[in-house]
Short mmCIF file of C-alpha atoms in Angstrom, two decimals:
data_model
loop_
_atom_site.label_atom_id
_atom_site.label_comp_id
_atom_site.label_asym_id
_atom_site.label_seq_id
_atom_site.Cartn_x
_atom_site.Cartn_y
_atom_site.Cartn_z
CA VAL A 192 0.02 0.02 0.02
CA GLN A 193 1.25 3.36 -0.97
CA LEU A 194 0.06 6.84 0.06
CA GLN A 195 1.40 9.52 -1.94
CA ALA A 196 0.71 13.44 -0.73
CA SER A 197 0.84 16.48 -3.13
CA GLY A 198 -0.42 19.93 -3.75
CA GLY A 199 1.27 21.56 -0.35
CA GLY A 200 3.13 24.93 -1.03
CA LEU A 201 3.13 28.55 0.41
CA VAL A 202 0.13 30.70 0.47
CA GLN A 203 -1.02 34.07 2.20
CA ALA A 204 -3.56 33.96 4.49
CA GLY A 205 -7.07 33.74 3.26
CA GLY A 206 -5.92 31.96 0.43
CA SER A 207 -6.69 28.13 -0.76
CA LEU A 208 -4.74 25.07 -1.58
CA VAL A 209 -5.63 21.58 -2.82
CA LEU A 210 -3.74 18.48 -1.14
CA SER A 211 -4.46 15.54 -2.89
CA CYS A 212 -3.38 11.84 -1.92
CA ALA A 213 -2.96 9.19 -4.55
CA THR A 214 -3.18 5.87 -3.55
CA SER A 215 -1.81 2.34 -5.05
CA GLY A 216 -2.01 -1.47 -3.81
CA VAL A 217 -5.61 -0.72 -2.16
CA THR A 218 -9.15 -1.75 -2.93
CA PHE A 219 -9.74 1.99 -2.79
CA GLY A 220 -13.31 1.90 -2.26
CA THR A 221 -12.85 -0.43 1.11
CA TYR A 222 -10.73 1.83 2.99
CA SER A 223 -11.49 4.56 5.09
CA MET A 224 -9.14 7.86 4.59
CA ALA A 225 -8.26 10.92 6.62
CA TRP A 226 -6.21 13.69 6.47
CA PHE A 227 -3.59 14.80 9.62
CA ARG A 228 -1.40 17.42 10.07
CA GLN A 229 1.57 18.15 12.41
CA ALA A 230 3.28 21.58 13.01
CA PRO A 231 6.45 22.12 14.76
CA GLY A 232 6.86 20.71 17.78
CA LYS A 233 3.34 19.70 18.20
CA GLU A 234 1.48 16.02 18.14
CA ARG A 235 -0.22 14.86 14.84
CA GLU A 236 -3.38 16.25 14.67
CA PHE A 237 -6.60 15.13 12.95
CA VAL A 238 -7.93 17.46 10.15
CA ALA A 239 -10.48 15.23 8.42
CA ALA A 240 -11.76 11.93 7.45
CA MET A 241 -14.03 9.90 5.20
CA ARG A 242 -14.92 6.85 6.23
CA ARG A 243 -15.44 4.17 3.87
CA SER A 244 -18.70 2.93 1.54
CA GLY A 245 -20.43 5.97 2.19
CA GLY A 246 -19.81 6.07 5.98
CA GLY A 247 -19.75 9.61 6.87
CA THR A 248 -17.43 12.50 6.88
CA TYR A 249 -15.48 14.12 9.94
CA TYR A 250 -13.85 17.39 10.20
CA ALA A 251 -11.67 18.68 13.24
CA ASP A 252 -13.76 21.68 14.98
CA SER A 253 -10.62 24.04 13.70
CA VAL A 254 -11.18 23.37 9.74
CA LYS A 255 -15.00 23.03 9.78
CA GLY A 256 -16.45 25.33 7.42
CA ARG A 257 -13.14 25.95 5.78
CA PHE A 258 -11.72 22.48 4.68
CA THR A 259 -13.68 20.09 2.24
CA MET A 260 -12.62 16.34 1.98
CA SER A 261 -13.63 14.15 -1.14
CA ARG A 262 -12.64 11.13 -2.70
CA ASP A 263 -12.98 9.72 -6.26
CA ASN A 264 -13.28 5.88 -6.06
CA ALA A 265 -12.63 5.66 -9.66
CA LYS A 266 -8.97 7.82 -9.31
CA ASN A 267 -8.36 5.95 -6.01
CA THR A 268 -7.77 9.87 -4.61
CA VAL A 269 -8.38 11.50 -1.60
CA SER A 270 -8.32 15.61 -2.00
CA LEU A 271 -8.53 18.04 0.79
CA GLN A 272 -9.75 21.81 -0.52
CA MET A 273 -8.38 24.35 2.12
CA ASN A 274 -10.04 27.75 1.57
CA SER A 275 -9.58 31.15 4.37
CA LEU A 276 -6.42 29.38 5.10
CA LYS A 277 -4.80 30.68 8.57
CA PRO A 278 -1.06 30.75 9.53
CA VAL A 279 -2.12 28.28 12.46
CA ASP A 280 -2.80 25.81 9.58
CA THR A 281 0.82 25.86 8.66
CA ALA A 282 1.77 22.15 9.38
CA ILE A 283 2.97 18.99 7.51
CA TYR A 284 0.00 17.03 6.20
CA TYR A 285 -0.33 13.47 5.88
CA CYS A 286 -2.71 11.28 4.45
CA ALA A 287 -3.78 7.90 5.84
CA ALA A 288 -5.74 5.12 5.22
CA SER A 289 -7.34 2.23 6.95
CA ARG A 290 -9.53 -1.07 5.96
CA THR A 291 -10.35 -1.72 9.56
CA LEU A 292 -10.96 1.62 11.12
CA ILE A 293 -13.65 1.68 13.88
CA LEU A 294 -15.65 4.61 14.36
CA SER A 295 -14.19 5.74 17.62
CA ASN A 296 -10.87 5.61 16.22
CA THR A 297 -12.06 7.82 13.34
CA ARG A 298 -9.91 10.76 14.76
CA ASN A 299 -7.10 8.80 16.34
CA PRO A 300 -3.69 8.54 14.34
CA SER A 301 -3.69 5.01 15.72
CA GLY A 302 -6.63 4.11 14.02
CA TYR A 303 -4.79 4.09 10.21
CA ASN A 304 -2.42 1.61 8.89
CA TYR A 305 -0.98 3.23 6.17
CA TRP A 306 0.77 6.74 6.05
CA GLY A 307 2.03 8.91 2.98
CA GLN A 308 5.01 10.78 3.30
CA GLY A 309 3.40 14.19 4.11
CA THR A 310 3.59 17.71 2.02
CA GLN A 311 4.57 21.04 3.73
CA VAL A 312 1.72 23.58 3.88
CA THR A 313 3.06 26.96 5.17
CA VAL A 314 0.47 30.04 5.24
CA SER A 315 2.11 33.60 5.54
CA SER A 316 0.43 36.42 7.63
#
């Protein structure tokens, strides 16, 4: 299983970015997918998740209304549309996958078996 995140970059506050995560080696529709982020000196933080087979989409309170996660099962990819970016959104963003995710672990990094390499998002003030 391989996950490849892309789309990060430098953007001014209020701007937008779209992150993508391409997967291989999975039967994509059977996997729950998520985005996490980690800022320097901080723990990895939940951003958004989509459970498999229409099981629902979840967002951290800090990004709700600004970020939108989507998945394309035909292309085996997930995306994260990030609008109204703030300097506090600066972090390395990771995509993650799990075929066995239980509901109570949706927001927990330990619930995911596979991780991409991360893509840096920097928001300047």
